[in-house]
Tab-separated table of C-alpha atoms and ligand atoms in Angstrom:
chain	number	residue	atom	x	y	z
A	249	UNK	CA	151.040	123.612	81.100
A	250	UNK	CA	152.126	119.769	80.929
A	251	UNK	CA	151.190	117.442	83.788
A	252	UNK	CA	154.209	116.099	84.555
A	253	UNK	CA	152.587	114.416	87.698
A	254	UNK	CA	149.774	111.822	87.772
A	255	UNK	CA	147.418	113.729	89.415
A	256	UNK	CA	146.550	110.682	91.841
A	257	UNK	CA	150.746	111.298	93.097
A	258	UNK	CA	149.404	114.904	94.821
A	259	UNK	CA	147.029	114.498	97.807
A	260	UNK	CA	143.635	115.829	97.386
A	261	UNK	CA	144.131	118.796	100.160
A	262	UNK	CA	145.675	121.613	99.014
A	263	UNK	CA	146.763	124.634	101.127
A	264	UNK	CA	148.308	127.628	99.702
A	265	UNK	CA	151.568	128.156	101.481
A	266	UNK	CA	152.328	131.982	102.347
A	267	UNK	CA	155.847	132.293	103.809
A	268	UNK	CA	155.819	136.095	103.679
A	269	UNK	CA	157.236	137.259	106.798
A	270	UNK	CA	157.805	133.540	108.106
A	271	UNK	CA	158.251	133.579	111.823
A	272	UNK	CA	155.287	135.407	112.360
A	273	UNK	CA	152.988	134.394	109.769
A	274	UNK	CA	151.822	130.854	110.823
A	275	UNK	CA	148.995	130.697	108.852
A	276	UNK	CA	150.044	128.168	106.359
A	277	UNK	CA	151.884	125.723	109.349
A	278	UNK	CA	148.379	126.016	110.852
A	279	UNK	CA	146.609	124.931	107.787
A	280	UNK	CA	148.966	121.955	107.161
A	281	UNK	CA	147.981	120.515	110.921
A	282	UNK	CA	143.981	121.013	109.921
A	283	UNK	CA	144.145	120.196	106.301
A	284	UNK	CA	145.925	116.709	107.666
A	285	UNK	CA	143.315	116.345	109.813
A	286	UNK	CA	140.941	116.635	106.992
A	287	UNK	CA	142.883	114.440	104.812
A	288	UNK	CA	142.730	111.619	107.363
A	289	UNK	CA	138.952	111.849	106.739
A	290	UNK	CA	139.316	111.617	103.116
A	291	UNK	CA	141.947	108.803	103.107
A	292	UNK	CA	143.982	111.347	101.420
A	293	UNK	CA	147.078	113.481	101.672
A	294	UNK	CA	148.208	117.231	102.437
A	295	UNK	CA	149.441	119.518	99.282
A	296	UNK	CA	151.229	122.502	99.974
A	297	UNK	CA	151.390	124.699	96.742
A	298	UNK	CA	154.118	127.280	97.127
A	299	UNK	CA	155.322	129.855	94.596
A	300	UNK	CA	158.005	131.503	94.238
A	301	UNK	CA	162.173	132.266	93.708
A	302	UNK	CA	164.203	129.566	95.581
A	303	UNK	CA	161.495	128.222	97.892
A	304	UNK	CA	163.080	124.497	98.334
A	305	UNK	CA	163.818	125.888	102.276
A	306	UNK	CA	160.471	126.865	102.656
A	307	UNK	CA	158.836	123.173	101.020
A	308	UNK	CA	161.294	121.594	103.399
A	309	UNK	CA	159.532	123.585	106.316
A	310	UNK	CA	156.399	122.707	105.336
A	311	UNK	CA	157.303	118.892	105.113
A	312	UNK	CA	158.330	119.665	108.730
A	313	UNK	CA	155.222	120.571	109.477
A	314	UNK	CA	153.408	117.746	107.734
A	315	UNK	CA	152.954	118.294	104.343
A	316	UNK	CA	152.747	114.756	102.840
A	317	UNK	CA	153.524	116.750	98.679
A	318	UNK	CA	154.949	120.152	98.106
A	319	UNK	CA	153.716	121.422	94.863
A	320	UNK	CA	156.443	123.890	94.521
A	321	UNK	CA	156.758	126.478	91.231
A	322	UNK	CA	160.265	127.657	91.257
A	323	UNK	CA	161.420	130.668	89.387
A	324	UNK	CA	163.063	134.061	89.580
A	325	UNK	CA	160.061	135.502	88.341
A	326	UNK	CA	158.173	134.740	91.113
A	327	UNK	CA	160.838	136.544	93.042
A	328	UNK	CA	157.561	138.995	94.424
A	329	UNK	CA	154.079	138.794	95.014
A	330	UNK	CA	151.737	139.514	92.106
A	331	UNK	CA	148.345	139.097	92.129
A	332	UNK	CA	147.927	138.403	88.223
A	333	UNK	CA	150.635	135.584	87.785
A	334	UNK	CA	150.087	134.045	91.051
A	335	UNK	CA	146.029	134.112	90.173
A	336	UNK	CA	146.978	132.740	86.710
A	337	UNK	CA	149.395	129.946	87.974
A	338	UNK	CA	147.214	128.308	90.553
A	339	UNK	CA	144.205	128.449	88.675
A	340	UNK	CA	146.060	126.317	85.918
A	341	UNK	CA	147.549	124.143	88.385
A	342	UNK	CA	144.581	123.337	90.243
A	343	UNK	CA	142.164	122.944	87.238
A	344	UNK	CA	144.907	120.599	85.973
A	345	UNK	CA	144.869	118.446	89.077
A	346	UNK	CA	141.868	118.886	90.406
A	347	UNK	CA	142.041	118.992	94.200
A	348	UNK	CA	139.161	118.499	96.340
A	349	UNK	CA	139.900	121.082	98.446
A	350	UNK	CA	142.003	124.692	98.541
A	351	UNK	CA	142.780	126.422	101.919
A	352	UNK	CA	144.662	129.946	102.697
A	353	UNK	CA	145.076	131.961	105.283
A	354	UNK	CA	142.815	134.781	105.545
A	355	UNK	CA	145.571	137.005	105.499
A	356	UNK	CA	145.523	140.823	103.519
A	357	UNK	CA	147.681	138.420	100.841
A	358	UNK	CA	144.380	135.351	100.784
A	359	UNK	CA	142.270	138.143	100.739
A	360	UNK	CA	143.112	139.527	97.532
A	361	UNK	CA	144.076	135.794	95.602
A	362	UNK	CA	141.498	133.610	96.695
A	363	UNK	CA	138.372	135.374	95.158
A	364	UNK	CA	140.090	135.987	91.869
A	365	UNK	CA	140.608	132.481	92.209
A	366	UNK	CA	137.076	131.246	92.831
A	367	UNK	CA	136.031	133.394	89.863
A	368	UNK	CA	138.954	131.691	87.583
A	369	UNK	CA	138.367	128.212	88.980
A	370	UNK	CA	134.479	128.916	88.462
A	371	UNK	CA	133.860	127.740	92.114
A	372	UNK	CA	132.466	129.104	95.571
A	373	UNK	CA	134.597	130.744	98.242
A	374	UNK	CA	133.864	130.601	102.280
A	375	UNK	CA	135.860	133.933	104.117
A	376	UNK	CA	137.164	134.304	107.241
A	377	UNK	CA	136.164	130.579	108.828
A	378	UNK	CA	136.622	129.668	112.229
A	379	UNK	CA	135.838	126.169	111.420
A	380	UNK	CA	136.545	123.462	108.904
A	381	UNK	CA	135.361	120.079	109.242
A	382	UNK	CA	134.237	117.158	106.833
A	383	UNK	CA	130.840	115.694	106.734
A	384	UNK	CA	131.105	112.431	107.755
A	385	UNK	CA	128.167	111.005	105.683
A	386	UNK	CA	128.775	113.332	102.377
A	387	UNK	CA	132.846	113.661	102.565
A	388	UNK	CA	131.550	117.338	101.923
A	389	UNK	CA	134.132	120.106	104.022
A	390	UNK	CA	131.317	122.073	106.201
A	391	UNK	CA	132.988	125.254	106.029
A	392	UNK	CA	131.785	127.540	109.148
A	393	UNK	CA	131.846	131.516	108.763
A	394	UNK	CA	130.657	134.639	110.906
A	395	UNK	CA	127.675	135.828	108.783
A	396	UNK	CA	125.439	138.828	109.276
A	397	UNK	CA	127.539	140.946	111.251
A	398	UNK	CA	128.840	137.829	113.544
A	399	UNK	CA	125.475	137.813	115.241
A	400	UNK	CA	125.073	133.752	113.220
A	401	UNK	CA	127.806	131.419	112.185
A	402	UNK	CA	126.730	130.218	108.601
A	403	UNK	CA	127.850	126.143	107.663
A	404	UNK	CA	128.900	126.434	103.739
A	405	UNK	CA	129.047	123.468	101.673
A	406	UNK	CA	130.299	123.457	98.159
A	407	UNK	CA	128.435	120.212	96.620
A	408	UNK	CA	128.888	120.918	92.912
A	409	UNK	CA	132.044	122.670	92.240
A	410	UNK	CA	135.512	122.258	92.841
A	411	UNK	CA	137.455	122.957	94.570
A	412	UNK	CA	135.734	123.685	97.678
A	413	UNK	CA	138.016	126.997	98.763
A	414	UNK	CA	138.031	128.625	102.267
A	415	UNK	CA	140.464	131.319	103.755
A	416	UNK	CA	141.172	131.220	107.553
A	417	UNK	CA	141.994	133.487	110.116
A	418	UNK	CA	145.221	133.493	111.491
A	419	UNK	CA	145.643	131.773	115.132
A	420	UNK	CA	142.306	129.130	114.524
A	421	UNK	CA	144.153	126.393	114.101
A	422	UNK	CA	147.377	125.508	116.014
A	423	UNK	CA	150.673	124.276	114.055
A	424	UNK	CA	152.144	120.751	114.355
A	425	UNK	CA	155.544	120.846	116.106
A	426	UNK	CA	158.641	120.868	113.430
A	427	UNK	CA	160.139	117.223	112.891
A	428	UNK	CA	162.731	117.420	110.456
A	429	UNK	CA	162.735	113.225	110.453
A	430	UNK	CA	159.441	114.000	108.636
A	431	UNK	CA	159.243	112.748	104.990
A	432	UNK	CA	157.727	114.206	102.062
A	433	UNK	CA	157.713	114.678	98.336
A	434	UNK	CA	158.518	118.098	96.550
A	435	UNK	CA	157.009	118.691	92.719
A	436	UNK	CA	157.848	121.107	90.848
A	437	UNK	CA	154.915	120.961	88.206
A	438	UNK	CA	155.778	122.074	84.667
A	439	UNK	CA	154.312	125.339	84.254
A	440	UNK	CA	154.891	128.337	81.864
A	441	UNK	CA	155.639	131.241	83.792
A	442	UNK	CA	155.738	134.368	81.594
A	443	UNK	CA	155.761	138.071	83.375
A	444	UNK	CA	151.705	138.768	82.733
A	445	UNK	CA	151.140	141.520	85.367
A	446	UNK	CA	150.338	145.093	84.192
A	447	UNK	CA	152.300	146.139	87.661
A	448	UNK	CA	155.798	146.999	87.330
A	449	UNK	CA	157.641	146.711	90.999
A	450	UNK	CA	160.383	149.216	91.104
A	451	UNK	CA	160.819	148.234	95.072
A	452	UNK	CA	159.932	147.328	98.031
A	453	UNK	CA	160.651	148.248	101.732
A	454	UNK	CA	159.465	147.508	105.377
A	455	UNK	CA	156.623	150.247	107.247
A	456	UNK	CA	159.329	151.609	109.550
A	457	UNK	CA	158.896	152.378	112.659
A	458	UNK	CA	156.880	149.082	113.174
A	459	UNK	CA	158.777	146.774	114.409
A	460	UNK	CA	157.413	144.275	116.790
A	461	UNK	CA	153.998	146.445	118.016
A	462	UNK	CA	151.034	145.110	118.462
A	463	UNK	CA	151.588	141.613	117.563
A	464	UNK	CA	154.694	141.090	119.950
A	465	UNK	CA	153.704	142.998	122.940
A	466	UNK	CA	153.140	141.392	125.845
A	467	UNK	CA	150.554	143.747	127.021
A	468	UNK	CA	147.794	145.200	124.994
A	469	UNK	CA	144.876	147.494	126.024
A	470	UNK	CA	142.336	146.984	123.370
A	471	UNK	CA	138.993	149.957	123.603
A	472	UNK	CA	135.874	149.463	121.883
A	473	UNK	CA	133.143	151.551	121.006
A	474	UNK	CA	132.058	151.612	124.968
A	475	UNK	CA	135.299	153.856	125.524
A	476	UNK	CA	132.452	156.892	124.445
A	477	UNK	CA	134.759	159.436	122.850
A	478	UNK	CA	138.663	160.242	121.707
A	479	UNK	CA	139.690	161.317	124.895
A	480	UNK	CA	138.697	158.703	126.517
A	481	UNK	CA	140.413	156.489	124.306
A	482	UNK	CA	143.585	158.458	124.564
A	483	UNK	CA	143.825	156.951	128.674
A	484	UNK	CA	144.775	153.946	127.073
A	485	UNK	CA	147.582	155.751	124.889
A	486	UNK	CA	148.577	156.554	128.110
A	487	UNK	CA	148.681	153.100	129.933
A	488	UNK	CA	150.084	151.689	127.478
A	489	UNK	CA	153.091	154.502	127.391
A	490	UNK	CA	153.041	153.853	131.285
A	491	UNK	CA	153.991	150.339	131.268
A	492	UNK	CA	155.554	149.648	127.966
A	493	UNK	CA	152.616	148.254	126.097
A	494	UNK	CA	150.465	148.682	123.457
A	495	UNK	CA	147.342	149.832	122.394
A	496	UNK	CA	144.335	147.781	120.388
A	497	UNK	CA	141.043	148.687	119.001
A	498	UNK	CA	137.977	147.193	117.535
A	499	UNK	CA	136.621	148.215	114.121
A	500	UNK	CA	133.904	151.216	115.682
A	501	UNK	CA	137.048	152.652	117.678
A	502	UNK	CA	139.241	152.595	114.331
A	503	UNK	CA	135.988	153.877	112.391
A	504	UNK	CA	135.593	156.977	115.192
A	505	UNK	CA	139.127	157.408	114.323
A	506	UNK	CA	140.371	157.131	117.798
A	507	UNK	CA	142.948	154.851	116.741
A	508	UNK	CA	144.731	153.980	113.350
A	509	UNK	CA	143.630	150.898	111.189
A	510	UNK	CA	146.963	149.040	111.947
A	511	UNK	CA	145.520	149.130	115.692
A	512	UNK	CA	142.338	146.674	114.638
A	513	UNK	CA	142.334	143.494	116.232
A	514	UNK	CA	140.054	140.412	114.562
A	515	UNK	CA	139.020	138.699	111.948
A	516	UNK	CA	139.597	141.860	109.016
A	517	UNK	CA	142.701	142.901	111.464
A	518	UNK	CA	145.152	141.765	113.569
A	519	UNK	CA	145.695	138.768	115.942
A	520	UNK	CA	147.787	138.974	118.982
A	521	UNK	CA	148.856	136.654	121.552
A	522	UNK	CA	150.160	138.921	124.741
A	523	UNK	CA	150.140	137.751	127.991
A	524	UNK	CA	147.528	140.339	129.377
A	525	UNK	CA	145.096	142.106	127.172
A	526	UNK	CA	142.994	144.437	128.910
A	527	UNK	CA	139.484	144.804	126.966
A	528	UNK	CA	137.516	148.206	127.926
A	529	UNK	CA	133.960	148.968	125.770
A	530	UNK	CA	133.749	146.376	123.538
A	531	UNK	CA	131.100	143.845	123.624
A	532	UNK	CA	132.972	140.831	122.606
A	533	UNK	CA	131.758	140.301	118.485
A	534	UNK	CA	133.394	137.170	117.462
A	535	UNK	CA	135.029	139.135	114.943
A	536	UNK	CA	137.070	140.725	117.693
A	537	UNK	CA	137.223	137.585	119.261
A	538	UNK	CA	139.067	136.172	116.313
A	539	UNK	CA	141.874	138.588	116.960
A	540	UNK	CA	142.072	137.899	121.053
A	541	UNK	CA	141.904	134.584	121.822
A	542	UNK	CA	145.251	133.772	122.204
A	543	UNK	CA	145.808	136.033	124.775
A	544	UNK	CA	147.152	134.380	128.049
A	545	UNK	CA	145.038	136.272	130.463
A	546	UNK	CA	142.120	138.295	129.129
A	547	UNK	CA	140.371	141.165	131.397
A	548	UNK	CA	137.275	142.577	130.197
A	549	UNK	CA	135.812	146.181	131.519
A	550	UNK	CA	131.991	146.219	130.309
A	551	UNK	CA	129.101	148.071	131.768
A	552	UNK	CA	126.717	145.407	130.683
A	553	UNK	CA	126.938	141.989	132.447
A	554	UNK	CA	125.394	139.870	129.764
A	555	UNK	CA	128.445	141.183	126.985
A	556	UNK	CA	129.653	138.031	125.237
A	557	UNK	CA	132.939	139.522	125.932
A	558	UNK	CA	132.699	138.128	129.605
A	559	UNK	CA	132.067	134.018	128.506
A	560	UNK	CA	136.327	134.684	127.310
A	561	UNK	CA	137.510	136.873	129.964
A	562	UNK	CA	139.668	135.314	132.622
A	563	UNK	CA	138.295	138.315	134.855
A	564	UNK	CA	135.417	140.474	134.116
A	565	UNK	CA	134.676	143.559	135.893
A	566	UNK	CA	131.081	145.250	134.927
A	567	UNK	CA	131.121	148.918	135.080
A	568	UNK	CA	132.192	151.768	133.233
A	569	UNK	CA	135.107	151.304	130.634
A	570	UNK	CA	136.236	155.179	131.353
A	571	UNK	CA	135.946	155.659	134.677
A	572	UNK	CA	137.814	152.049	135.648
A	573	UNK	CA	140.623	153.059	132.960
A	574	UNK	CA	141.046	156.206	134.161
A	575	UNK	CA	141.361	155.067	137.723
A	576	UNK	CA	143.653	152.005	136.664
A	577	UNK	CA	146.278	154.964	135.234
A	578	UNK	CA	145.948	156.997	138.237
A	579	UNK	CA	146.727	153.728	140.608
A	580	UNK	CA	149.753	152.833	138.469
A	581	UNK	CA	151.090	156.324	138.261
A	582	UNK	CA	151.310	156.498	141.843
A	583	UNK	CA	153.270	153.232	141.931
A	584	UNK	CA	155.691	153.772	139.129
B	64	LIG	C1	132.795	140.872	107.815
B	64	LIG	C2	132.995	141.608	109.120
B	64	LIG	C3	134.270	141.701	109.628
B	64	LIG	C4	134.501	142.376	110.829
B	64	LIG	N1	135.769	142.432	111.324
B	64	LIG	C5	135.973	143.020	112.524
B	64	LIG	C6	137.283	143.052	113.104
B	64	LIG	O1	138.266	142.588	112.524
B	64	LIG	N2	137.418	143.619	114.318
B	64	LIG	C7	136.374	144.166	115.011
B	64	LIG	O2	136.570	144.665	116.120
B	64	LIG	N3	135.144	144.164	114.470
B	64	LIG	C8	134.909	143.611	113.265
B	64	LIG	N4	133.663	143.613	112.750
B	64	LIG	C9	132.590	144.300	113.515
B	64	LIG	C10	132.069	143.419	114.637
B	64	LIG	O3	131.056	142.583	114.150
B	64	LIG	C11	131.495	144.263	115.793
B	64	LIG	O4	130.497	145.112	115.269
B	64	LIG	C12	132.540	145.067	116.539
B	64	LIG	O5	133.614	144.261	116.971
B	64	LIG	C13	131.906	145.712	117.754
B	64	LIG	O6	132.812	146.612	118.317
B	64	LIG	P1	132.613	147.144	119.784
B	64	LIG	O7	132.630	146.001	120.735
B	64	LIG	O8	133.601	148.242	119.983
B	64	LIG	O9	131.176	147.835	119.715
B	64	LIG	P2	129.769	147.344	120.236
B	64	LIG	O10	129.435	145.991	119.777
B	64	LIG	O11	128.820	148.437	119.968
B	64	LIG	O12	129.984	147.214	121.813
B	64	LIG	C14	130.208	148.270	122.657
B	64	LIG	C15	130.209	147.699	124.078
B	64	LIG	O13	130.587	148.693	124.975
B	64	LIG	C16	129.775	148.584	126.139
B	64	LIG	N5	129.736	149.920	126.727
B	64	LIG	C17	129.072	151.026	126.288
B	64	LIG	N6	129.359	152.075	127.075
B	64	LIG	C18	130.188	151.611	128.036
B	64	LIG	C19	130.832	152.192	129.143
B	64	LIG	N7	130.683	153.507	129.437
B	64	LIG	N8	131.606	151.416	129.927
B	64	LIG	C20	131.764	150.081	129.663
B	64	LIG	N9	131.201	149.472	128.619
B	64	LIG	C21	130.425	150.231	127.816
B	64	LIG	C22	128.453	148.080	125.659
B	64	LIG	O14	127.806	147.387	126.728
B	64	LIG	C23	128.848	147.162	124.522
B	64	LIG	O15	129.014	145.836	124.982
B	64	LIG	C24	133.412	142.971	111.541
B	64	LIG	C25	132.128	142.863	111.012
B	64	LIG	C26	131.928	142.201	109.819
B	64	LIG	C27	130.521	142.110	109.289
């Protein structure tokens, strides 16, 4: 690959821009506003890498969003997602320009590229963080992450090797508002793109059947573990039918197989922003959390008062999960 930019041009703040699915995956706009933030403290500027087949729209939006550089790699053969070319293109852009720092979205799509390219890049990798911030006396980013089952929130720092990588959750950060009077510069870097994937897409088509769901309902009963058994699971099912909603679950519900993965809601599944979400059994594990914060107005049902779940909830009512769900369907079947 020839450097056909001084590496000094790029800023030193690189976030990996994912415009899969672009209305609803904010991940990368979100990134932009912190990694500015960052770059501020480094006296440096934002980078937005993007790959891909006719992209310039999509490094326009992300100047819009305030990206100071897109670094964009242009080509029909980038047309779709593949781990292999992707892995091998960044890792031979970034060891040729050596940013400081690399940033994705924690997303099933930054889950899969951003070890393979800590391993390529020969560097360390924070998951999952729910903060980012830079040292003030080292310039070091202090990368926070759920460790140990959530129960401590480890501070990473990657001193020696670079770049210093960390994926994000969805929904941590919020976006900068478009300003299409922003100004920016797009690259496209000089790089040799040649088809080196063992994967052969023949095609590709949406889950159907899923439009919308969890992620654009505007009400969402989400049962944890507390909800005891299947059955008592399934009053949710039928709230949710009831009043047009949906239906959530943390990972012990999905692993009792009371509801389907898709229905997992944190930091590993989904984040949703109704405008009530009704939590029932489910102590409140910031990597549930993760996936419920931007909920307008958040009830919790919990039999314990000291559940975590309860320092979030708009309303909290301690008792049992069952029982209060069961009589919540019987109230509103008599009124609708
Ligand atoms: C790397 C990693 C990623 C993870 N990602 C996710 C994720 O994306 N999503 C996720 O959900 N979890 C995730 N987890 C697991 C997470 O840490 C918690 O273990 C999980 O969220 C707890 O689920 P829960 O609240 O249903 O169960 P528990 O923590 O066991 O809580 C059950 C709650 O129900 C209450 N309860 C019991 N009986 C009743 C009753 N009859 N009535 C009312 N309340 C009752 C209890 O008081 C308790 O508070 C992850 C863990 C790790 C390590």
């Amino acid at each position: 690959m020839k450097n056909t930019e001084p590496s000094k041009a790029l800023g030193s703040v690189w976030i990996f821009g994912d415009y899969r699915n672009y209305f609803q995956n904010r991940v990368t706009l979100q990134l932009i506003a912190k990694g500015k933030d960052l770059a501020e403290r480094l006296e440096t500027e934002v980078t937005v890498l993007v790959l891909g087949d006719r992209i310039h729209q999509y490094a326009m939006e992300y100047v819009a969003h305030g990206a100071d550089v897109v670094l964009a790699v242009d080509h029909p053969h980038l047309k779709a997602y593949q781990v292999e070319t992707y892995t091998r293109i960044i890792a031979e852009i970034a060891a040729e320009y050596r940013p400081e720092i690399l940033l994705g979205g924690a997303t099933s799509f930054g889950r899969e590229l951003f070890p393979r390219l800590a391993v390529r890049l020969e560097t360390g990798l924070s998951s999952d963080c729910i903060a980012l911030e830079i040292d003030p006396e080292t310039g070091l980013l202090l990368q926070t992450s759920p460790a140990f089952g959530g129960d401590l929130l480890a501070e990473v720092i990657t001193p020696d090797h670079r770049p210093q990588m960390a994926t994000v959750h969805p929904g941590v950060f919020k976006e900068r508002p478009h300003d299409s009077g922003a100004v920016g510069r797009i690259v496209y870097p000089d790089v040799e793109i040649r088809p080196d994937t063992r994967v052969e897409l023949l095609r590709s088509r949406p889950q159907q059947g899923r439009k919308g769901g969890l992620e654009e309902a505007s009400v969402v009963f989400a049962g944890g573990r507390g909800m005891g058994h299947a059955e008592a699971f399934a009053i949710l099912y039928e709230l949710a039918e009831l009043i047009g909603g949906e239906v959530g679950a943390t990972r012990p519900a999905v692993r009792a197989g009371w509801a389907e993965e898709e229905r997992l809601l944190g930091q590993t599944g989904k984040s949703i922003k109704p405008k009530l979400l009704i939590s029932a059994g489910a102590s409140g594990a910031l990597q549930y959390t993760a996936g419920i914060q931007n909920a307008e107005i958040i009830v919790a049902v919990n039999r314990d008062p000291n559940a975590p779940i309860f320092k979030m909830a708009d309303l909290g009512l301690v008792g049992d999960a069952r029982s209060i769900m069961a009589l919540l369907l019987e109230e509103l079947r008599k009124r609708l």
